[in-house]
mmCIF file of C-alpha atoms in Angstrom:
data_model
loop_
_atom_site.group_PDB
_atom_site.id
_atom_site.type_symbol
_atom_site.label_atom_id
_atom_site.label_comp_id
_atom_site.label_asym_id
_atom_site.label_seq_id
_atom_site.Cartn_x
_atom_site.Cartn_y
_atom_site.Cartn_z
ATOM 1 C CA UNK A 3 74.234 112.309 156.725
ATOM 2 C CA UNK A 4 73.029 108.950 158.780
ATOM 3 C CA UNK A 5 70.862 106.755 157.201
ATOM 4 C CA UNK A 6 68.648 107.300 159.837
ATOM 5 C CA UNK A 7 68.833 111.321 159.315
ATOM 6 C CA UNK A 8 68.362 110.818 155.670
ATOM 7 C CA UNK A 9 64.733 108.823 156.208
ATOM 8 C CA UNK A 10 63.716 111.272 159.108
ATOM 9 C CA UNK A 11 63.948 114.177 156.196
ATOM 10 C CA UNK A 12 62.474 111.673 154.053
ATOM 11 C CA UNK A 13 59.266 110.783 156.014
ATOM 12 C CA UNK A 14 58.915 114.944 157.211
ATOM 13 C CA UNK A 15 59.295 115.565 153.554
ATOM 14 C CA UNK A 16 56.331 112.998 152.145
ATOM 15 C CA UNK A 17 53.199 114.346 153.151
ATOM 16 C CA UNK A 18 53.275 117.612 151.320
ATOM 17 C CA UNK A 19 54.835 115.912 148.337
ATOM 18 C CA UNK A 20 51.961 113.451 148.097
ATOM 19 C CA UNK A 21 49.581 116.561 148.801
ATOM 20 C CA UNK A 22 51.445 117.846 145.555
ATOM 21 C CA UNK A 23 51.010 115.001 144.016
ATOM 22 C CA UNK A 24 47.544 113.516 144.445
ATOM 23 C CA UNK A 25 46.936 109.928 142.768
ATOM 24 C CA UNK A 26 50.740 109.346 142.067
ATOM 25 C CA UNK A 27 52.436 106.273 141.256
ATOM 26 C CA UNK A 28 54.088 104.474 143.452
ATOM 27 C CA UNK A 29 56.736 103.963 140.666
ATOM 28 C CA UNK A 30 56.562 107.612 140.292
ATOM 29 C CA UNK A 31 56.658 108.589 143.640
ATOM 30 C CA UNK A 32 60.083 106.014 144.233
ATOM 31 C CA UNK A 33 61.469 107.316 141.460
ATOM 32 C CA UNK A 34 61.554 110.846 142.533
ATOM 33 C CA UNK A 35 62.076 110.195 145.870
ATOM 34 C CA UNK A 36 64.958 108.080 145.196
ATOM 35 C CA UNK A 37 64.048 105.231 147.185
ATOM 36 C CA UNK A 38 63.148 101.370 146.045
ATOM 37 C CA UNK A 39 59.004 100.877 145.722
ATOM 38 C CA UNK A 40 59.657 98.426 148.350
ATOM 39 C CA UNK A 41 61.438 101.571 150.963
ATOM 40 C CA UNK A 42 58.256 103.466 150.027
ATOM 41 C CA UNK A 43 55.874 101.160 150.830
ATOM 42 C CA UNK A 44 57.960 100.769 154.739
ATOM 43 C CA UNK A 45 57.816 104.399 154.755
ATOM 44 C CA UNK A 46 54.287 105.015 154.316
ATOM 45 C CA UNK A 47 54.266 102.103 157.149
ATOM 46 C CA UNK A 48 56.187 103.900 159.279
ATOM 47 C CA UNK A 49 54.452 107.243 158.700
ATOM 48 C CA UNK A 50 51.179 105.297 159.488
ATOM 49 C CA UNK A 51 52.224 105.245 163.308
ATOM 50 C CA UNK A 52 52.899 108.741 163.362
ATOM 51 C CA UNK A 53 49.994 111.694 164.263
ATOM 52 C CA UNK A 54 48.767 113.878 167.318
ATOM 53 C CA UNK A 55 48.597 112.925 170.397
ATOM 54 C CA UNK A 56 45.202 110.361 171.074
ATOM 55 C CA UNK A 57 46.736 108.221 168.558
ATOM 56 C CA UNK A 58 43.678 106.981 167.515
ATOM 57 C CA UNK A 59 41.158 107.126 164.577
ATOM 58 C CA UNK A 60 41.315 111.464 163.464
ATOM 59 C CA UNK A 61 45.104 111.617 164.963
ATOM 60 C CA UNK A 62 47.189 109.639 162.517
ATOM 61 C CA UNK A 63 48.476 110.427 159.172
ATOM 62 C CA UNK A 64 46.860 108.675 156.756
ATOM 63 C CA UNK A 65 46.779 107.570 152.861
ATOM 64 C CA UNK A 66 44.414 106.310 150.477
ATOM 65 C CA UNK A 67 46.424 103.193 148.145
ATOM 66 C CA UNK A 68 43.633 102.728 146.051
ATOM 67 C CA UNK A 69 45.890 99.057 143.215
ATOM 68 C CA UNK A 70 49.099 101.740 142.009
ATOM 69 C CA UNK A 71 48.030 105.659 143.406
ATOM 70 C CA UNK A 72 48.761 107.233 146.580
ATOM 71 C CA UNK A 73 46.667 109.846 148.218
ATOM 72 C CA UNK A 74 46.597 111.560 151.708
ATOM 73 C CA UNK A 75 43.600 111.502 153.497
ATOM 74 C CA UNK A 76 44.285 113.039 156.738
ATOM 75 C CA UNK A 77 47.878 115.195 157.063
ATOM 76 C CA UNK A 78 47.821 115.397 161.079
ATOM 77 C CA UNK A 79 48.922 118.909 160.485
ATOM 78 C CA UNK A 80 51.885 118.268 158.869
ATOM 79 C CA UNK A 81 50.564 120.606 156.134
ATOM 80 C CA UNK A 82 50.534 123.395 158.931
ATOM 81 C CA UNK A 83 52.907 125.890 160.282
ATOM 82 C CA UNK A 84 54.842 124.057 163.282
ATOM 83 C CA UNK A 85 53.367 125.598 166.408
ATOM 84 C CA UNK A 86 55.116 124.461 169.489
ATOM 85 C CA UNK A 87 53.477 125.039 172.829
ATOM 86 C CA UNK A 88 55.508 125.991 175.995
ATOM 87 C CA UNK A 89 56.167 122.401 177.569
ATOM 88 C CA UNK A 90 57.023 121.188 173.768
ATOM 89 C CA UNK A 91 59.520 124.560 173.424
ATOM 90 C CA UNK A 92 60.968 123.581 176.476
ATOM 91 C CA UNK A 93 61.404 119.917 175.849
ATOM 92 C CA UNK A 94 63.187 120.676 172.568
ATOM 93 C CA UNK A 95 65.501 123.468 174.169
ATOM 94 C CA UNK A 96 66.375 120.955 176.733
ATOM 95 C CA UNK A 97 67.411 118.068 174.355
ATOM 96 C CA UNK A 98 69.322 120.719 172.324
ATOM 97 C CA UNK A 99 71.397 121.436 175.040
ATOM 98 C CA UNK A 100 72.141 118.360 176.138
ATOM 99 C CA UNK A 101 73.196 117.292 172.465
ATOM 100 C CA UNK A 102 75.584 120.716 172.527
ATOM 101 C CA UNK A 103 77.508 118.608 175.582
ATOM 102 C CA UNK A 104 78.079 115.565 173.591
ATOM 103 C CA UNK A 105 80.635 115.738 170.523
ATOM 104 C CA UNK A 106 79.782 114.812 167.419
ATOM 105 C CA UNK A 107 76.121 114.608 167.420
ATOM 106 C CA UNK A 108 75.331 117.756 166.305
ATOM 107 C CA UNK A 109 76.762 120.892 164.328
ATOM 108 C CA UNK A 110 77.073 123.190 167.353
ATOM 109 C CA UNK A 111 76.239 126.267 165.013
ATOM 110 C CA UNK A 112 73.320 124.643 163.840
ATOM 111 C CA UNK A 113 72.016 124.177 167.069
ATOM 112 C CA UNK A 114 72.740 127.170 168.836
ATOM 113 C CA UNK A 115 71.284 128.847 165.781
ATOM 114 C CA UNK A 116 67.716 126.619 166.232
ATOM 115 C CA UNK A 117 68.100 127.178 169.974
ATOM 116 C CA UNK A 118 67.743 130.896 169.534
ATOM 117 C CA UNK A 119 65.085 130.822 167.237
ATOM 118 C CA UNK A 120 62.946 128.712 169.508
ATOM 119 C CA UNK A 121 63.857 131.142 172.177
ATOM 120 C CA UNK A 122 62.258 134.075 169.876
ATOM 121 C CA UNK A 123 59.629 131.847 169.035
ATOM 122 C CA UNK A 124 58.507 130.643 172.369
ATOM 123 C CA UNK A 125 58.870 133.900 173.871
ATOM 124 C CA UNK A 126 61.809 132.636 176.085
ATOM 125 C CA UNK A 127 63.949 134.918 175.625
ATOM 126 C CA UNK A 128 66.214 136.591 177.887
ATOM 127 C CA UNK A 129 65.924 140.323 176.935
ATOM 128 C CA UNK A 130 62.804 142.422 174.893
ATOM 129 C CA UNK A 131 62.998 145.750 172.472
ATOM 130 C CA UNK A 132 60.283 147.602 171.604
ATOM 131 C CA UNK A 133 58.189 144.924 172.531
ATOM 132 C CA UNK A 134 59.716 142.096 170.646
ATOM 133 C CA UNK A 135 61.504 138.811 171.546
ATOM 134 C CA UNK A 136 65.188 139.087 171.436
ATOM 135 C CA UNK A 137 66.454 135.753 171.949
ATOM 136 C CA UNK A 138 69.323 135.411 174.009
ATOM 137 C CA UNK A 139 72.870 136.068 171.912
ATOM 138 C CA UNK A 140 75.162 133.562 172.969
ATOM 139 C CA UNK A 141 78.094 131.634 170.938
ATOM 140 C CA UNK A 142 77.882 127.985 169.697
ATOM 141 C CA UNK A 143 80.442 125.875 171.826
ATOM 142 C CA UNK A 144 83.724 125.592 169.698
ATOM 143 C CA UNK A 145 83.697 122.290 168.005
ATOM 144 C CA UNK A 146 87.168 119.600 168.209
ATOM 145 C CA UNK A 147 88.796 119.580 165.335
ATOM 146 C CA UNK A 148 88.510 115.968 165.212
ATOM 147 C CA UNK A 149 84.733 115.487 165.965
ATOM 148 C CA UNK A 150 83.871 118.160 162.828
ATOM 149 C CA UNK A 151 85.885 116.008 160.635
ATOM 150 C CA UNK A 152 84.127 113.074 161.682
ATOM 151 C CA UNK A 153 80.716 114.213 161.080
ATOM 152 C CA UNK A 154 81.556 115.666 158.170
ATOM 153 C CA UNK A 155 82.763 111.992 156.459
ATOM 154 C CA UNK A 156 79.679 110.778 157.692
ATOM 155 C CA UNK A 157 77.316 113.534 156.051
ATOM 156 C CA UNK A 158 79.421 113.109 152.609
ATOM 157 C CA UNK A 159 79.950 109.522 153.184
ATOM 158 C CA UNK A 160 83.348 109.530 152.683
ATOM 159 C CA UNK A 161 86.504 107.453 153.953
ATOM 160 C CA UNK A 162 88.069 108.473 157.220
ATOM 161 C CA UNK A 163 91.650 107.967 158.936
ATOM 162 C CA UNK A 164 91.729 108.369 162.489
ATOM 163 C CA UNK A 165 94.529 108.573 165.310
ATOM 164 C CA UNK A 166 92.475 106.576 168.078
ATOM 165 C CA UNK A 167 93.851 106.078 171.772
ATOM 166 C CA UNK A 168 92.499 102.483 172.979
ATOM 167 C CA UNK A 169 92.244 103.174 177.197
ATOM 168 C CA UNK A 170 92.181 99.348 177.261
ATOM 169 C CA UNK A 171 95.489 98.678 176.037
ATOM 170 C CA UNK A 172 96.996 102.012 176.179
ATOM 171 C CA UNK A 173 97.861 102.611 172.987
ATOM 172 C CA UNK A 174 97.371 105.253 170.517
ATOM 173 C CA UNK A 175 96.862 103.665 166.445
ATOM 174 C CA UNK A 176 96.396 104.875 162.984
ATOM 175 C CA UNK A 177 93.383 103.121 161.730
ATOM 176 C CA UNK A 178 91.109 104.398 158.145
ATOM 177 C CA UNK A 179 87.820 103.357 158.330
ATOM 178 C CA UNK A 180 84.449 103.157 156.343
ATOM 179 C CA UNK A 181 82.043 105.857 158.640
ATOM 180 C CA UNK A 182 78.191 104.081 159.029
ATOM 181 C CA UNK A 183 76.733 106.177 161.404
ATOM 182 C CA UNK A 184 77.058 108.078 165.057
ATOM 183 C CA UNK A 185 75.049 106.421 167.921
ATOM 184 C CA UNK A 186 74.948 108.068 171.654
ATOM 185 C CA UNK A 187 75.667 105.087 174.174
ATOM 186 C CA UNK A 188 74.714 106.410 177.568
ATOM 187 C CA UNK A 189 76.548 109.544 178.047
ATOM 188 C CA UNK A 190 79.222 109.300 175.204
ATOM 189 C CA UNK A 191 78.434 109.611 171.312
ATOM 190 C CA UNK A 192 80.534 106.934 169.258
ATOM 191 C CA UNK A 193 81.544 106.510 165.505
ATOM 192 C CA UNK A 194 79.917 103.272 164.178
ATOM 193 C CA UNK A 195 82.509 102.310 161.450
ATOM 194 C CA UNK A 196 83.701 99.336 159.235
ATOM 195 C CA UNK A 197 87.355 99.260 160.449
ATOM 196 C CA UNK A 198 89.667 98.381 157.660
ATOM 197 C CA UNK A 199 92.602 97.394 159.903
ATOM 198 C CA UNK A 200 90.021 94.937 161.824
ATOM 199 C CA UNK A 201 88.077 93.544 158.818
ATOM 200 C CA UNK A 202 85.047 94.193 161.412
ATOM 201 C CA UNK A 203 82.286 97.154 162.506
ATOM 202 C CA UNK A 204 84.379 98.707 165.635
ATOM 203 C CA UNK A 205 82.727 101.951 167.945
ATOM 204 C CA UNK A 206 85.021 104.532 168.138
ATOM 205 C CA UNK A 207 84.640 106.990 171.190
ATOM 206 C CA UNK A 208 84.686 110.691 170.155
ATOM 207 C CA UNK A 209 86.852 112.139 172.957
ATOM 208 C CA UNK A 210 89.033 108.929 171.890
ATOM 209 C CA UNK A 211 89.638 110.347 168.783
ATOM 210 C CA UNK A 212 92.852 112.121 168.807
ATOM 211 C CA UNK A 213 93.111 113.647 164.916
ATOM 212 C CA UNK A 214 90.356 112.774 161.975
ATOM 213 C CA UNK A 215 91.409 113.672 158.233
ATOM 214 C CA UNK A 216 88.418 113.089 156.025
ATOM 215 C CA UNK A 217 89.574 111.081 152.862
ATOM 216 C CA UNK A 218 88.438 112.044 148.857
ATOM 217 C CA UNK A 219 87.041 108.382 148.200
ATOM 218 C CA UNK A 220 83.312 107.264 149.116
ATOM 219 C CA UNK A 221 82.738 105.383 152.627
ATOM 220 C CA UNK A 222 82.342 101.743 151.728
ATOM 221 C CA UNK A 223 81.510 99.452 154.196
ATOM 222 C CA UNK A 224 79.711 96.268 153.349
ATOM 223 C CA UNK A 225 76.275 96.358 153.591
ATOM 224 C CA UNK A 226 75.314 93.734 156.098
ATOM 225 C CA UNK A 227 77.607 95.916 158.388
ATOM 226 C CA UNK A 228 74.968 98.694 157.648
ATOM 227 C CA UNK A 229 71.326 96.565 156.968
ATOM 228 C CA UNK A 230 72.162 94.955 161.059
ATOM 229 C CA UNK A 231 71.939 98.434 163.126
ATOM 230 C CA UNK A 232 74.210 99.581 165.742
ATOM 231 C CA UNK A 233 75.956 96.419 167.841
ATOM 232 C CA UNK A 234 76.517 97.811 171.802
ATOM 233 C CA UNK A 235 76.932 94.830 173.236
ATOM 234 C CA UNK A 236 80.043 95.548 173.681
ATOM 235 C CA UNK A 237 78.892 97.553 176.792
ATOM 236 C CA UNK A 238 76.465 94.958 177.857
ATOM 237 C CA UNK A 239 77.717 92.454 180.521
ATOM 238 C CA UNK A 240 79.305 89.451 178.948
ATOM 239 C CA UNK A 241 78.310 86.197 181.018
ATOM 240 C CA UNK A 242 81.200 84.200 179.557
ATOM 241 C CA UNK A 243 83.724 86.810 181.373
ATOM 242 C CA UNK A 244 84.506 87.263 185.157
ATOM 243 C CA UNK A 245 83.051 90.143 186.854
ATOM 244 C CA UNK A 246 84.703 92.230 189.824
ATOM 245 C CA UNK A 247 83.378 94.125 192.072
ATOM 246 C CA UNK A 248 85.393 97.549 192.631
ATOM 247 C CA UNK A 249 85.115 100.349 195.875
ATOM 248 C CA UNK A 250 86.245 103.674 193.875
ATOM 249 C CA UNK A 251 87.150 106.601 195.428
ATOM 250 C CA UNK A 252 85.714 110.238 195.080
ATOM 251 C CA UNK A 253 89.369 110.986 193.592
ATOM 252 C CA UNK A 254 89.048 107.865 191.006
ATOM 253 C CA UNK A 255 85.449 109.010 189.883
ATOM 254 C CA UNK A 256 86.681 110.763 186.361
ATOM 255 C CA UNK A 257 86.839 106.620 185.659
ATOM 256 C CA UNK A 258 83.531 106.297 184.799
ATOM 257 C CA UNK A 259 83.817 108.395 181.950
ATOM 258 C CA UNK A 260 86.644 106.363 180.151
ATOM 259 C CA UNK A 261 85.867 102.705 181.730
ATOM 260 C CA UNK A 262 82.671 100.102 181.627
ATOM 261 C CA UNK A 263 81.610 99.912 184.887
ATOM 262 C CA UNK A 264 78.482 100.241 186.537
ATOM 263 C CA UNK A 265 77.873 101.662 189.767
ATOM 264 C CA UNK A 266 75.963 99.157 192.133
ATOM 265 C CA UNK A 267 75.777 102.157 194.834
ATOM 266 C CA UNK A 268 76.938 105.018 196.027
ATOM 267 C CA UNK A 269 78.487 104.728 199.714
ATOM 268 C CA UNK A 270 77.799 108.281 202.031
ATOM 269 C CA UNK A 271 81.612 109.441 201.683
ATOM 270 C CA UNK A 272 80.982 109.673 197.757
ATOM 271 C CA UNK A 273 82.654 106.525 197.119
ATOM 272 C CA UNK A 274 81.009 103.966 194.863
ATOM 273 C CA UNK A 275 80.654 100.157 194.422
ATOM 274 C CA UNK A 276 80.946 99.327 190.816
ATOM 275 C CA UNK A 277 81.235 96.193 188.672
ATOM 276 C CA UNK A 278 83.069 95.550 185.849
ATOM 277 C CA UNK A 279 84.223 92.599 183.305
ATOM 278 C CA UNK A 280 87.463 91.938 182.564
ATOM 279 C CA UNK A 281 89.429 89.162 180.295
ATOM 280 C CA UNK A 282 92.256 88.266 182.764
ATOM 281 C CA UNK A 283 92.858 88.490 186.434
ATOM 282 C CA UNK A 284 96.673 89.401 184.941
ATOM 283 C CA UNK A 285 95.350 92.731 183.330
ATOM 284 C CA UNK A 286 92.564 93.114 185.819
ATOM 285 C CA UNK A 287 95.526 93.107 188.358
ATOM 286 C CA UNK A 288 97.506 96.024 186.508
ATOM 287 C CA UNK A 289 94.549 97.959 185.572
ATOM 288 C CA UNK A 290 93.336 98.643 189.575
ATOM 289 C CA UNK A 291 97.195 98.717 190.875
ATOM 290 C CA UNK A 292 97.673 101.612 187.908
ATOM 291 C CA UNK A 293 94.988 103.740 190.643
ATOM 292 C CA UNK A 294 96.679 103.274 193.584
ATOM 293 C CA UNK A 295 95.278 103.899 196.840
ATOM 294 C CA UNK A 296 92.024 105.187 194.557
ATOM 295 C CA UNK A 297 90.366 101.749 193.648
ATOM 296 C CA UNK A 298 90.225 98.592 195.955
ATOM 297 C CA UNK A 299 89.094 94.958 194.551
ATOM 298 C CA UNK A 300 85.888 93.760 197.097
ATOM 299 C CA UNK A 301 85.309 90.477 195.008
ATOM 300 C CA UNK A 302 85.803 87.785 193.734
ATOM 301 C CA UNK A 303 88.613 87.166 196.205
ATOM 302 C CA UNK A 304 91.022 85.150 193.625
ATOM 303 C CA UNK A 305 91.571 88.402 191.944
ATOM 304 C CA UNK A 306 91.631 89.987 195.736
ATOM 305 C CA UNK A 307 94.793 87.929 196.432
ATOM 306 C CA UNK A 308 95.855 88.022 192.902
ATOM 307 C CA UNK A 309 96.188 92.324 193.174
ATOM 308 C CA UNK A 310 97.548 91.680 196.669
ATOM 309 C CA UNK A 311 100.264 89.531 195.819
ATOM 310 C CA UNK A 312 101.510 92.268 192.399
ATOM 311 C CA UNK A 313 101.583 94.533 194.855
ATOM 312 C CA UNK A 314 103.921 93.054 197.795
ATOM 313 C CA UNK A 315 105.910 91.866 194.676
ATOM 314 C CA UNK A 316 106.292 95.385 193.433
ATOM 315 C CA UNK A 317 106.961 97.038 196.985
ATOM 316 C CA UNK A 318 109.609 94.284 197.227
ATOM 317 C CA UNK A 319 111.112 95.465 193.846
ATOM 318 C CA UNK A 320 111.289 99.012 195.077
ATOM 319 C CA UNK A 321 113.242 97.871 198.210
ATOM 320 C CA UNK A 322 115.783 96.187 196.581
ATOM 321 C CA UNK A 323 116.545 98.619 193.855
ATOM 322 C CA UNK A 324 116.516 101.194 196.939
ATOM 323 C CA UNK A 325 119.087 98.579 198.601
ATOM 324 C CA UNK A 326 121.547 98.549 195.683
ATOM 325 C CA UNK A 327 121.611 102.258 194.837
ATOM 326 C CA UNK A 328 122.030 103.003 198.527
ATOM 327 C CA UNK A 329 124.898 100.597 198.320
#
């Protein structure tokens, strides 16, 4: 499980136990929590900031630290039966869903399973007997092979060796790696891991992720690679590099899942205008001549002339050979 996940169960779990345990230690209460005095006291922070909706005085949880002892003083109904109201049943069913369509984030069973009870629940259900809620009876989505091994390292914490294709250098590796934690980035959920090979934290794309074979040895990577959270800058536009600007195709569009670019607008034929950074007009060149008629380069004109020029050079190849095996 995340580190994240693991405090989330954490903080749900700490109001009833201090309700159990009125006047505790904090030593005590670390100790069987398993956490440092020093997490407990940022939990309780954090747990502070959390209540009904008013958010005011009456709304948020709070305790009573009276020197060493911890008591709760208001719960905010945590020490209630979760009752969700319609909008709230829908909102969850919704985000549920949408996690289904992403690998990796989720055990599909899991979800289908809480999906259905919320259904029966919430009363929105697709079919009644005898006057009760039947919620609706359909399969959980069949999980890659890959993505189940991948959140399974990370919920033991174990050591994982992947078979990863890079799209930007075409090329399929072999890498192990030390599993931190799985972020969503936009549309795509990624593998946040200390890369062995790399010496570095590297995010590995699910749908990149050929084969996954969880290893029998504990995930170690070192812990300034975990303490500094999730690093996406990777998909943030990088000053230092040159930017083109790209007119793709309705028949190019299944780019956007695979490549960095973002779409500046979208033309009436379906087409878009999209940017994108690259390192060197030289791979820049090969990457939009590999889509044909599909993608055309609109700026900056040096890499304009630059795709122009590969492909009268390539055409010209073509001829030739043509010319000698029709000699």
């Amino acid at each position: 499980m995340s580190q994240v996940s693991t405090r989330l169960v954490r903080l749900l779990n700490m109001v009833p136990y201090f309700q159990a345990n009125p006047k505790i230690t904090f030593e005590e209460a670390a100790l069987d929590l398993g956490v440092t005095e020093k997490q407990l006291r940022d939990d309780l922070q954090q747990l502070f900031l959390c209540g009904l909706p008013g958010y005011g005085p009456g709304d948020l949880i709070d305790f009573e630290m009276s020197g060493k002892t911890i008591e709760v003083t208001f719960s905010a109904g945590m020490d209630h039966p979760l009752r969700l109201t319609s909008p709230e049943a829908t909102g969850i069913l919704v985000a549920l869903r949408a996690l289904l369509e992403v690998p990796g984030m989720v055990d599909p069973a899991a979800a289908r399973s809480a999906i259905a009870k919320i259904e029966s629940a919430a009363g929105t259900a697709t079919g009644e007997e005898d006057g009760a809620v039947v919620a609706s009876d359909e399969p959980a989505p069949v999980e890659n092979a890959a993505a189940a091994a991948v959140r399974s390292a990370v919920r033991n914490d174990h050591a994982l060796t992947i078979d990863y294709y890079s799209a930007s250098h075409d090329v399929l590796t072999t890498r192990t790696v030390d599993p931190i934690r799985v972020v969503l980035v936009g549309d795509h959920s990624y593998l946040e891991a200390w890369c062995r090979t790399a010496e570095a934290v590297r995010l590995f794309r699910f749908d990149r992720i050929v084969e996954a074979r969880e290893l029998d040895e504990p995930s170690a990577p070192p812990e300034p690679a975990v303490q500094a959270g999730p690093d996406t800058s990777l998909f943030d536009s990088d000053p230092s590099l040159p930017s083109a600007t790209l007119l793709v195709h309705p028949s190019a569009a299944w780019m956007f899942d695979y490549f960095p670019l973002h779409v500046v607008r979208e033309l009436a034929d379906g087409a878009c205008e999209a940017t994108m950074t690259y390192a060197s007009d030289a791979w820049m060149s090969r990457f939009v001549l590999g889509f044909g008629s599909g993608v055309r380069v609109l700026e900056p004109e040096s890499l304009v002339e630059r795709v122009r020029e590969s492909a009268v050079a390539a055409l010209a190849a073509y001829e030739s050979l043509a010319a000698e095996v029709g000699g």
